[in-house]
Protein backbone atom coordinates (compact mmCIF):
# COMPACT_ATOMS: atom_id res chain seq x y z
CA UNK A 1 0.00 0.00 0.00
CA UNK A 2 1.36 3.41 -1.00
CA UNK A 3 0.00 5.25 2.03
CA UNK A 4 0.66 4.04 5.56
CA UNK A 5 -0.24 6.98 7.78
CA UNK A 6 -3.41 8.77 6.82
CA UNK A 7 -4.74 11.81 8.65
CA UNK A 8 -8.44 12.66 8.68
CA UNK A 9 -8.97 16.13 10.18
CA UNK A 10 -12.38 15.80 11.78
CA UNK A 11 -14.98 18.50 12.58
CA UNK A 12 -18.20 16.40 12.85
CA UNK A 13 -19.43 17.59 9.43
CA UNK A 14 -20.92 15.17 6.88
CA UNK A 15 -17.99 15.85 4.56
CA UNK A 16 -15.53 14.90 7.31
CA UNK A 17 -17.55 11.71 7.92
CA UNK A 18 -17.27 10.74 4.27
CA UNK A 19 -13.53 11.49 4.49
CA UNK A 20 -13.38 8.92 7.30
CA UNK A 21 -15.11 6.26 5.18
CA UNK A 22 -12.78 6.97 2.26
CA UNK A 23 -9.65 6.81 4.44
CA UNK A 24 -10.73 3.45 5.88
CA UNK A 25 -11.60 2.23 2.40
CA UNK A 26 -8.13 3.15 1.15
CA UNK A 27 -5.92 1.63 3.87
CA UNK A 28 -8.31 -0.30 6.10
CA UNK A 29 -7.28 -3.78 5.01
CA UNK A 30 -3.61 -3.14 5.84
CA UNK A 31 -2.95 -4.03 9.50
CA UNK A 32 0.25 -1.96 9.40
CA UNK A 33 -1.50 1.20 8.22
CA UNK A 34 -2.68 3.93 10.60
CA UNK A 35 -5.65 6.26 10.32
CA UNK A 36 -5.30 9.29 12.59
CA UNK A 37 -8.53 11.16 13.30
CA UNK A 38 -7.80 14.59 14.71
CA UNK A 39 -9.91 17.51 15.84
CA UNK A 40 -8.16 20.84 16.31
CA UNK A 41 -9.48 23.30 18.85
CA UNK A 42 -8.43 26.92 18.32
CA UNK A 43 -6.76 28.51 21.27
CA UNK A 44 -8.97 31.57 20.64
CA UNK A 45 -12.07 29.47 21.32
CA UNK A 46 -10.82 28.68 24.83
CA UNK A 47 -11.17 30.89 27.90
CA UNK A 48 -8.34 33.30 28.56
CA UNK A 49 -6.75 32.30 31.86
CA UNK A 50 -4.81 35.57 32.19
CA UNK A 51 -7.93 37.64 32.59
CA UNK A 52 -9.87 35.08 34.56
CA UNK A 53 -12.84 35.62 32.30
CA UNK A 54 -14.61 34.11 29.37
CA UNK A 55 -13.67 34.44 25.76
CA UNK A 56 -16.39 35.55 23.37
CA UNK A 57 -16.80 32.10 21.92
CA UNK A 58 -16.48 30.16 25.15
CA UNK A 59 -19.28 29.27 27.53
CA UNK A 60 -16.80 28.60 30.36
CA UNK A 61 -15.80 30.92 33.18
CA UNK A 62 -12.27 30.42 34.43
CA UNK A 63 -10.89 31.59 37.74
CA UNK A 64 -7.54 29.85 38.04
CA UNK A 65 -4.93 27.95 36.11
CA UNK A 66 -6.22 24.78 37.77
CA UNK A 67 -9.73 25.40 36.43
CA UNK A 68 -8.24 26.09 33.04
CA UNK A 69 -6.30 22.83 32.93
CA UNK A 70 -9.35 20.88 34.13
CA UNK A 71 -11.64 22.47 31.54
CA UNK A 72 -9.14 21.92 28.77
CA UNK A 73 -8.59 18.30 29.82
CA UNK A 74 -12.30 17.53 29.90
CA UNK A 75 -12.94 19.33 26.60
CA UNK A 76 -10.28 17.25 24.87
CA UNK A 77 -11.53 14.05 26.51
CA UNK A 78 -15.13 14.77 25.40
CA UNK A 79 -13.96 15.37 21.85
CA UNK A 80 -12.05 12.06 21.85
CA UNK A 81 -15.05 10.19 23.28
CA UNK A 82 -17.39 11.67 20.65
CA UNK A 83 -15.00 10.66 17.88
CA UNK A 84 -14.72 7.10 19.17
CA UNK A 85 -18.39 6.33 18.36
CA UNK A 86 -18.25 7.90 14.91
CA UNK A 87 -15.09 5.99 14.06
CA UNK A 88 -16.60 2.66 15.02
CA UNK A 89 -19.52 3.44 12.65
CA UNK A 90 -17.17 4.33 9.78
CA UNK A 91 -14.68 1.48 10.15
CA UNK A 92 -16.47 -0.85 7.70
CA UNK A 93 -14.47 -3.81 9.04
CA UNK A 94 -11.12 -2.05 8.65
CA UNK A 95 -8.25 -3.78 10.43
CA UNK A 96 -5.78 -0.88 10.33
CA UNK A 97 -4.72 0.92 13.49
CA UNK A 98 -6.73 3.96 14.52
CA UNK A 99 -5.55 6.87 16.61
CA UNK A 100 -7.85 9.64 17.78
CA UNK A 101 -6.56 12.95 19.00
CA UNK A 102 -7.83 16.35 19.98
CA UNK A 103 -5.25 19.11 19.83
CA UNK A 104 -5.14 22.76 20.81
CA UNK A 105 -3.46 25.05 18.31
CA UNK A 106 -3.28 28.67 17.20
CA UNK A 107 -5.72 27.73 14.42
CA UNK A 108 -7.09 24.47 12.96
CA UNK A 109 -4.87 24.88 9.89
CA UNK A 110 -1.71 25.31 11.98
CA UNK A 111 -2.66 22.43 14.27
CA UNK A 112 -3.30 20.10 11.32
CA UNK A 113 -0.07 21.15 9.57
CA UNK A 114 1.96 20.60 12.76
CA UNK A 115 0.34 17.20 13.23
CA UNK A 116 1.26 16.17 9.68
CA UNK A 117 4.90 17.04 10.39
CA UNK A 118 5.19 15.58 13.87
CA UNK A 119 3.47 12.28 13.03
CA UNK A 120 5.03 11.61 9.60
CA UNK A 121 1.64 11.61 7.92
CA UNK A 122 1.83 10.66 4.23
CA UNK A 123 -1.73 11.47 3.10
CA UNK A 124 -4.49 13.81 4.33
CA UNK A 125 -8.12 12.98 3.52
CA UNK A 126 -10.53 15.76 4.52
CA UNK A 127 -13.91 17.26 3.73
CA UNK A 128 -14.19 19.85 1.00
CA UNK A 129 -16.50 21.80 3.30
CA UNK A 130 -17.18 21.61 7.00
CA UNK A 131 -19.61 22.97 9.56
CA UNK A 132 -19.48 26.54 8.20
CA UNK A 133 -22.74 27.95 6.86
CA UNK A 134 -21.41 29.67 3.76
CA UNK A 135 -21.53 27.57 0.67
CA UNK A 136 -18.70 27.68 -1.80
CA UNK A 137 -16.22 25.46 -3.46
CA UNK A 138 -13.87 24.87 -0.54
CA UNK A 139 -13.74 25.77 3.15
CA UNK A 140 -10.99 27.87 4.71
CA UNK A 141 -9.50 24.97 6.69
CA UNK A 142 -9.24 22.76 3.61
CA UNK A 143 -7.80 25.65 1.63
CA UNK A 144 -5.25 26.42 4.36
CA UNK A 145 -4.18 22.79 4.71
CA UNK A 146 -3.81 22.43 0.93
CA UNK A 147 -1.51 25.45 0.97
CA UNK A 148 0.57 24.52 3.98
CA UNK A 149 1.40 20.81 3.85
CA UNK A 150 3.71 19.08 1.42
CA UNK A 151 2.05 15.65 1.45
CA UNK A 152 -0.90 14.84 -0.87
CA UNK A 153 -4.30 16.13 0.29
CA UNK A 154 -7.53 14.54 -0.91
CA UNK A 155 -10.66 16.66 -0.41
CA UNK A 156 -13.99 14.87 -0.54
CA UNK A 157 -17.73 15.59 -0.43
P1 LIG B 1 -15.32 27.70 6.95
O1 LIG B 1 -14.84 27.06 8.23
O2 LIG B 1 -14.22 28.36 6.17
O3 LIG B 1 -16.52 28.58 7.17
P2 LIG B 1 -16.35 25.12 6.22
O4 LIG B 1 -16.61 24.89 7.69
O5 LIG B 1 -17.45 24.80 5.28
O6 LIG B 1 -15.83 26.58 5.94
P3 LIG B 1 -13.75 23.86 6.55
O7 LIG B 1 -13.78 24.39 7.94
O8 LIG B 1 -12.61 24.20 5.65
O9 LIG B 1 -15.10 24.24 5.74
O10 LIG B 1 -13.86 22.28 6.66
C1 LIG B 1 -13.36 21.43 5.65
C2 LIG B 1 -12.81 20.19 6.32
O11 LIG B 1 -11.74 20.57 7.18
C3 LIG B 1 -13.78 19.42 7.22
O12 LIG B 1 -14.61 18.52 6.49
C4 LIG B 1 -12.80 18.69 8.12
O13 LIG B 1 -12.26 17.57 7.42
C5 LIG B 1 -11.68 19.72 8.31
N1 LIG B 1 -11.84 20.57 9.51
C6 LIG B 1 -12.50 21.74 9.64
N2 LIG B 1 -12.39 22.24 10.87
C7 LIG B 1 -11.61 21.39 11.57
C8 LIG B 1 -11.11 21.35 12.91
N3 LIG B 1 -11.39 22.30 13.79
N4 LIG B 1 -10.34 20.28 13.28
C9 LIG B 1 -10.05 19.31 12.39
N5 LIG B 1 -10.50 19.30 11.12
C10 LIG B 1 -11.26 20.32 10.70
MG1 LIG C 1 -15.19 25.20 9.23
PDB file of C-alpha atoms and ligand atoms in Angstrom:
ATOM      1  CA  UNK A   1       0.000   0.000   0.000  1.00  0.00           C
ATOM      2  CA  UNK A   2       1.355   3.407  -0.998  1.00  0.00           C
ATOM      3  CA  UNK A   3       0.004   5.250   2.028  1.00  0.00           C
ATOM      4  CA  UNK A   4       0.662   4.036   5.563  1.00  0.00           C
ATOM      5  CA  UNK A   5      -0.236   6.976   7.775  1.00  0.00           C
ATOM      6  CA  UNK A   6      -3.408   8.771   6.820  1.00  0.00           C
ATOM      7  CA  UNK A   7      -4.738  11.814   8.651  1.00  0.00           C
ATOM      8  CA  UNK A   8      -8.442  12.656   8.681  1.00  0.00           C
ATOM      9  CA  UNK A   9      -8.971  16.134  10.175  1.00  0.00           C
ATOM     10  CA  UNK A  10     -12.382  15.799  11.783  1.00  0.00           C
ATOM     11  CA  UNK A  11     -14.979  18.500  12.583  1.00  0.00           C
ATOM     12  CA  UNK A  12     -18.196  16.399  12.852  1.00  0.00           C
ATOM     13  CA  UNK A  13     -19.434  17.586   9.431  1.00  0.00           C
ATOM     14  CA  UNK A  14     -20.920  15.168   6.876  1.00  0.00           C
ATOM     15  CA  UNK A  15     -17.994  15.847   4.561  1.00  0.00           C
ATOM     16  CA  UNK A  16     -15.533  14.899   7.311  1.00  0.00           C
ATOM     17  CA  UNK A  17     -17.550  11.707   7.921  1.00  0.00           C
ATOM     18  CA  UNK A  18     -17.266  10.739   4.273  1.00  0.00           C
ATOM     19  CA  UNK A  19     -13.527  11.489   4.494  1.00  0.00           C
ATOM     20  CA  UNK A  20     -13.376   8.916   7.302  1.00  0.00           C
ATOM     21  CA  UNK A  21     -15.109   6.260   5.175  1.00  0.00           C
ATOM     22  CA  UNK A  22     -12.776   6.974   2.262  1.00  0.00           C
ATOM     23  CA  UNK A  23      -9.654   6.811   4.440  1.00  0.00           C
ATOM     24  CA  UNK A  24     -10.726   3.452   5.883  1.00  0.00           C
ATOM     25  CA  UNK A  25     -11.602   2.234   2.398  1.00  0.00           C
ATOM     26  CA  UNK A  26      -8.130   3.150   1.154  1.00  0.00           C
ATOM     27  CA  UNK A  27      -5.925   1.628   3.867  1.00  0.00           C
ATOM     28  CA  UNK A  28      -8.307  -0.302   6.104  1.00  0.00           C
ATOM     29  CA  UNK A  29      -7.280  -3.784   5.009  1.00  0.00           C
ATOM     30  CA  UNK A  30      -3.611  -3.137   5.835  1.00  0.00           C
ATOM     31  CA  UNK A  31      -2.951  -4.034   9.498  1.00  0.00           C
ATOM     32  CA  UNK A  32       0.253  -1.960   9.397  1.00  0.00           C
ATOM     33  CA  UNK A  33      -1.497   1.197   8.221  1.00  0.00           C
ATOM     34  CA  UNK A  34      -2.681   3.925  10.596  1.00  0.00           C
ATOM     35  CA  UNK A  35      -5.652   6.262  10.323  1.00  0.00           C
ATOM     36  CA  UNK A  36      -5.303   9.286  12.591  1.00  0.00           C
ATOM     37  CA  UNK A  37      -8.532  11.162  13.302  1.00  0.00           C
ATOM     38  CA  UNK A  38      -7.796  14.594  14.708  1.00  0.00           C
ATOM     39  CA  UNK A  39      -9.913  17.514  15.845  1.00  0.00           C
ATOM     40  CA  UNK A  40      -8.165  20.843  16.305  1.00  0.00           C
ATOM     41  CA  UNK A  41      -9.479  23.302  18.847  1.00  0.00           C
ATOM     42  CA  UNK A  42      -8.429  26.925  18.319  1.00  0.00           C
ATOM     43  CA  UNK A  43      -6.759  28.510  21.272  1.00  0.00           C
ATOM     44  CA  UNK A  44      -8.974  31.570  20.640  1.00  0.00           C
ATOM     45  CA  UNK A  45     -12.073  29.474  21.322  1.00  0.00           C
ATOM     46  CA  UNK A  46     -10.825  28.682  24.829  1.00  0.00           C
ATOM     47  CA  UNK A  47     -11.174  30.885  27.896  1.00  0.00           C
ATOM     48  CA  UNK A  48      -8.345  33.302  28.561  1.00  0.00           C
ATOM     49  CA  UNK A  49      -6.749  32.295  31.862  1.00  0.00           C
ATOM     50  CA  UNK A  50      -4.811  35.574  32.187  1.00  0.00           C
ATOM     51  CA  UNK A  51      -7.934  37.640  32.586  1.00  0.00           C
ATOM     52  CA  UNK A  52      -9.872  35.075  34.558  1.00  0.00           C
ATOM     53  CA  UNK A  53     -12.841  35.619  32.303  1.00  0.00           C
ATOM     54  CA  UNK A  54     -14.612  34.112  29.373  1.00  0.00           C
ATOM     55  CA  UNK A  55     -13.672  34.441  25.758  1.00  0.00           C
ATOM     56  CA  UNK A  56     -16.391  35.551  23.368  1.00  0.00           C
ATOM     57  CA  UNK A  57     -16.796  32.097  21.918  1.00  0.00           C
ATOM     58  CA  UNK A  58     -16.476  30.158  25.146  1.00  0.00           C
ATOM     59  CA  UNK A  59     -19.281  29.267  27.529  1.00  0.00           C
ATOM     60  CA  UNK A  60     -16.803  28.602  30.365  1.00  0.00           C
ATOM     61  CA  UNK A  61     -15.805  30.924  33.181  1.00  0.00           C
ATOM     62  CA  UNK A  62     -12.273  30.424  34.435  1.00  0.00           C
ATOM     63  CA  UNK A  63     -10.893  31.586  37.741  1.00  0.00           C
ATOM     64  CA  UNK A  64      -7.538  29.850  38.039  1.00  0.00           C
ATOM     65  CA  UNK A  65      -4.928  27.946  36.112  1.00  0.00           C
ATOM     66  CA  UNK A  66      -6.225  24.775  37.770  1.00  0.00           C
ATOM     67  CA  UNK A  67      -9.731  25.398  36.425  1.00  0.00           C
ATOM     68  CA  UNK A  68      -8.244  26.094  33.036  1.00  0.00           C
ATOM     69  CA  UNK A  69      -6.300  22.832  32.934  1.00  0.00           C
ATOM     70  CA  UNK A  70      -9.351  20.881  34.133  1.00  0.00           C
ATOM     71  CA  UNK A  71     -11.641  22.470  31.539  1.00  0.00           C
ATOM     72  CA  UNK A  72      -9.136  21.915  28.769  1.00  0.00           C
ATOM     73  CA  UNK A  73      -8.595  18.301  29.816  1.00  0.00           C
ATOM     74  CA  UNK A  74     -12.301  17.529  29.898  1.00  0.00           C
ATOM     75  CA  UNK A  75     -12.944  19.329  26.602  1.00  0.00           C
ATOM     76  CA  UNK A  76     -10.281  17.252  24.868  1.00  0.00           C
ATOM     77  CA  UNK A  77     -11.534  14.052  26.509  1.00  0.00           C
ATOM     78  CA  UNK A  78     -15.134  14.772  25.400  1.00  0.00           C
ATOM     79  CA  UNK A  79     -13.955  15.366  21.851  1.00  0.00           C
ATOM     80  CA  UNK A  80     -12.051  12.064  21.846  1.00  0.00           C
ATOM     81  CA  UNK A  81     -15.050  10.193  23.285  1.00  0.00           C
ATOM     82  CA  UNK A  82     -17.389  11.672  20.649  1.00  0.00           C
ATOM     83  CA  UNK A  83     -14.998  10.665  17.881  1.00  0.00           C
ATOM     84  CA  UNK A  84     -14.716   7.097  19.166  1.00  0.00           C
ATOM     85  CA  UNK A  85     -18.390   6.326  18.358  1.00  0.00           C
ATOM     86  CA  UNK A  86     -18.252   7.900  14.910  1.00  0.00           C
ATOM     87  CA  UNK A  87     -15.085   5.992  14.061  1.00  0.00           C
ATOM     88  CA  UNK A  88     -16.601   2.656  15.016  1.00  0.00           C
ATOM     89  CA  UNK A  89     -19.517   3.436  12.653  1.00  0.00           C
ATOM     90  CA  UNK A  90     -17.173   4.325   9.783  1.00  0.00           C
ATOM     91  CA  UNK A  91     -14.677   1.477  10.149  1.00  0.00           C
ATOM     92  CA  UNK A  92     -16.474  -0.850   7.695  1.00  0.00           C
ATOM     93  CA  UNK A  93     -14.473  -3.806   9.036  1.00  0.00           C
ATOM     94  CA  UNK A  94     -11.119  -2.052   8.651  1.00  0.00           C
ATOM     95  CA  UNK A  95      -8.247  -3.781  10.429  1.00  0.00           C
ATOM     96  CA  UNK A  96      -5.782  -0.879  10.327  1.00  0.00           C
ATOM     97  CA  UNK A  97      -4.716   0.924  13.493  1.00  0.00           C
ATOM     98  CA  UNK A  98      -6.733   3.958  14.523  1.00  0.00           C
ATOM     99  CA  UNK A  99      -5.554   6.866  16.606  1.00  0.00           C
ATOM    100  CA  UNK A 100      -7.847   9.637  17.782  1.00  0.00           C
ATOM    101  CA  UNK A 101      -6.556  12.950  18.999  1.00  0.00           C
ATOM    102  CA  UNK A 102      -7.831  16.352  19.977  1.00  0.00           C
ATOM    103  CA  UNK A 103      -5.252  19.111  19.833  1.00  0.00           C
ATOM    104  CA  UNK A 104      -5.144  22.756  20.812  1.00  0.00           C
ATOM    105  CA  UNK A 105      -3.464  25.047  18.308  1.00  0.00           C
ATOM    106  CA  UNK A 106      -3.285  28.668  17.203  1.00  0.00           C
ATOM    107  CA  UNK A 107      -5.717  27.734  14.418  1.00  0.00           C
ATOM    108  CA  UNK A 108      -7.091  24.469  12.960  1.00  0.00           C
ATOM    109  CA  UNK A 109      -4.870  24.879   9.887  1.00  0.00           C
ATOM    110  CA  UNK A 110      -1.712  25.314  11.982  1.00  0.00           C
ATOM    111  CA  UNK A 111      -2.660  22.432  14.266  1.00  0.00           C
ATOM    112  CA  UNK A 112      -3.296  20.103  11.324  1.00  0.00           C
ATOM    113  CA  UNK A 113      -0.068  21.150   9.566  1.00  0.00           C
ATOM    114  CA  UNK A 114       1.960  20.604  12.760  1.00  0.00           C
ATOM    115  CA  UNK A 115       0.337  17.205  13.234  1.00  0.00           C
ATOM    116  CA  UNK A 116       1.259  16.170   9.681  1.00  0.00           C
ATOM    117  CA  UNK A 117       4.901  17.045  10.392  1.00  0.00           C
ATOM    118  CA  UNK A 118       5.188  15.579  13.867  1.00  0.00           C
ATOM    119  CA  UNK A 119       3.475  12.277  13.029  1.00  0.00           C
ATOM    120  CA  UNK A 120       5.028  11.607   9.604  1.00  0.00           C
ATOM    121  CA  UNK A 121       1.637  11.611   7.921  1.00  0.00           C
ATOM    122  CA  UNK A 122       1.826  10.656   4.233  1.00  0.00           C
ATOM    123  CA  UNK A 123      -1.732  11.467   3.098  1.00  0.00           C
ATOM    124  CA  UNK A 124      -4.487  13.811   4.328  1.00  0.00           C
ATOM    125  CA  UNK A 125      -8.119  12.984   3.520  1.00  0.00           C
ATOM    126  CA  UNK A 126     -10.528  15.757   4.524  1.00  0.00           C
ATOM    127  CA  UNK A 127     -13.912  17.257   3.728  1.00  0.00           C
ATOM    128  CA  UNK A 128     -14.186  19.855   1.005  1.00  0.00           C
ATOM    129  CA  UNK A 129     -16.502  21.799   3.298  1.00  0.00           C
ATOM    130  CA  UNK A 130     -17.178  21.605   6.996  1.00  0.00           C
ATOM    131  CA  UNK A 131     -19.610  22.973   9.559  1.00  0.00           C
ATOM    132  CA  UNK A 132     -19.482  26.542   8.200  1.00  0.00           C
ATOM    133  CA  UNK A 133     -22.739  27.947   6.856  1.00  0.00           C
ATOM    134  CA  UNK A 134     -21.412  29.674   3.760  1.00  0.00           C
ATOM    135  CA  UNK A 135     -21.533  27.570   0.670  1.00  0.00           C
ATOM    136  CA  UNK A 136     -18.705  27.679  -1.795  1.00  0.00           C
ATOM    137  CA  UNK A 137     -16.217  25.460  -3.457  1.00  0.00           C
ATOM    138  CA  UNK A 138     -13.875  24.867  -0.540  1.00  0.00           C
ATOM    139  CA  UNK A 139     -13.740  25.770   3.155  1.00  0.00           C
ATOM    140  CA  UNK A 140     -10.990  27.869   4.712  1.00  0.00           C
ATOM    141  CA  UNK A 141      -9.501  24.974   6.694  1.00  0.00           C
ATOM    142  CA  UNK A 142      -9.243  22.764   3.605  1.00  0.00           C
ATOM    143  CA  UNK A 143      -7.797  25.646   1.634  1.00  0.00           C
ATOM    144  CA  UNK A 144      -5.247  26.424   4.359  1.00  0.00           C
ATOM    145  CA  UNK A 145      -4.184  22.790   4.709  1.00  0.00           C
ATOM    146  CA  UNK A 146      -3.809  22.428   0.931  1.00  0.00           C
ATOM    147  CA  UNK A 147      -1.508  25.452   0.975  1.00  0.00           C
ATOM    148  CA  UNK A 148       0.567  24.523   3.983  1.00  0.00           C
ATOM    149  CA  UNK A 149       1.400  20.811   3.850  1.00  0.00           C
ATOM    150  CA  UNK A 150       3.715  19.084   1.419  1.00  0.00           C
ATOM    151  CA  UNK A 151       2.048  15.648   1.452  1.00  0.00           C
ATOM    152  CA  UNK A 152      -0.899  14.836  -0.868  1.00  0.00           C
ATOM    153  CA  UNK A 153      -4.295  16.132   0.290  1.00  0.00           C
ATOM    154  CA  UNK A 154      -7.530  14.539  -0.912  1.00  0.00           C
ATOM    155  CA  UNK A 155     -10.660  16.661  -0.407  1.00  0.00           C
ATOM    156  CA  UNK A 156     -13.992  14.872  -0.537  1.00  0.00           C
ATOM    157  CA  UNK A 157     -17.730  15.590  -0.428  1.00  0.00           C
TER     158      UNK A 157
HETATM  159  P1  LIG B   1     -15.318  27.701   6.946  1.00  0.00           P
HETATM  160  O1  LIG B   1     -14.838  27.056   8.226  1.00  0.00           O
HETATM  161  O2  LIG B   1     -14.217  28.359   6.168  1.00  0.00           O
HETATM  162  O3  LIG B   1     -16.519  28.578   7.168  1.00  0.00           O
HETATM  163  P2  LIG B   1     -16.347  25.124   6.221  1.00  0.00           P
HETATM  164  O4  LIG B   1     -16.607  24.888   7.687  1.00  0.00           O
HETATM  165  O5  LIG B   1     -17.451  24.801   5.276  1.00  0.00           O
HETATM  166  O6  LIG B   1     -15.834  26.579   5.937  1.00  0.00           O
HETATM  167  P3  LIG B   1     -13.754  23.865   6.545  1.00  0.00           P
HETATM  168  O7  LIG B   1     -13.781  24.388   7.945  1.00  0.00           O
HETATM  169  O8  LIG B   1     -12.613  24.202   5.651  1.00  0.00           O
HETATM  170  O9  LIG B   1     -15.100  24.242   5.745  1.00  0.00           O
HETATM  171  O10 LIG B   1     -13.863  22.276   6.655  1.00  0.00           O
HETATM  172  C1  LIG B   1     -13.361  21.427   5.652  1.00  0.00           C
HETATM  173  C2  LIG B   1     -12.810  20.193   6.319  1.00  0.00           C
HETATM  174  O11 LIG B   1     -11.738  20.569   7.180  1.00  0.00           O
HETATM  175  C3  LIG B   1     -13.779  19.421   7.225  1.00  0.00           C
HETATM  176  O12 LIG B   1     -14.613  18.524   6.493  1.00  0.00           O
HETATM  177  C4  LIG B   1     -12.802  18.690   8.124  1.00  0.00           C
HETATM  178  O13 LIG B   1     -12.262  17.570   7.420  1.00  0.00           O
HETATM  179  C5  LIG B   1     -11.684  19.723   8.314  1.00  0.00           C
HETATM  180  N1  LIG B   1     -11.835  20.570   9.514  1.00  0.00           N
HETATM  181  C6  LIG B   1     -12.499  21.740   9.637  1.00  0.00           C
HETATM  182  N2  LIG B   1     -12.386  22.245  10.866  1.00  0.00           N
HETATM  183  C7  LIG B   1     -11.605  21.390  11.566  1.00  0.00           C
HETATM  184  C8  LIG B   1     -11.113  21.351  12.910  1.00  0.00           C
HETATM  185  N3  LIG B   1     -11.385  22.300  13.795  1.00  0.00           N
HETATM  186  N4  LIG B   1     -10.343  20.276  13.276  1.00  0.00           N
HETATM  187  C9  LIG B   1     -10.050  19.312  12.391  1.00  0.00           C
HETATM  188  N5  LIG B   1     -10.496  19.302  11.123  1.00  0.00           N
HETATM  189  C10 LIG B   1     -11.261  20.319  10.700  1.00  0.00           C
HETATM  190 MG1  LIG B   2     -15.189  25.201   9.234  1.00  0.00          MG
END
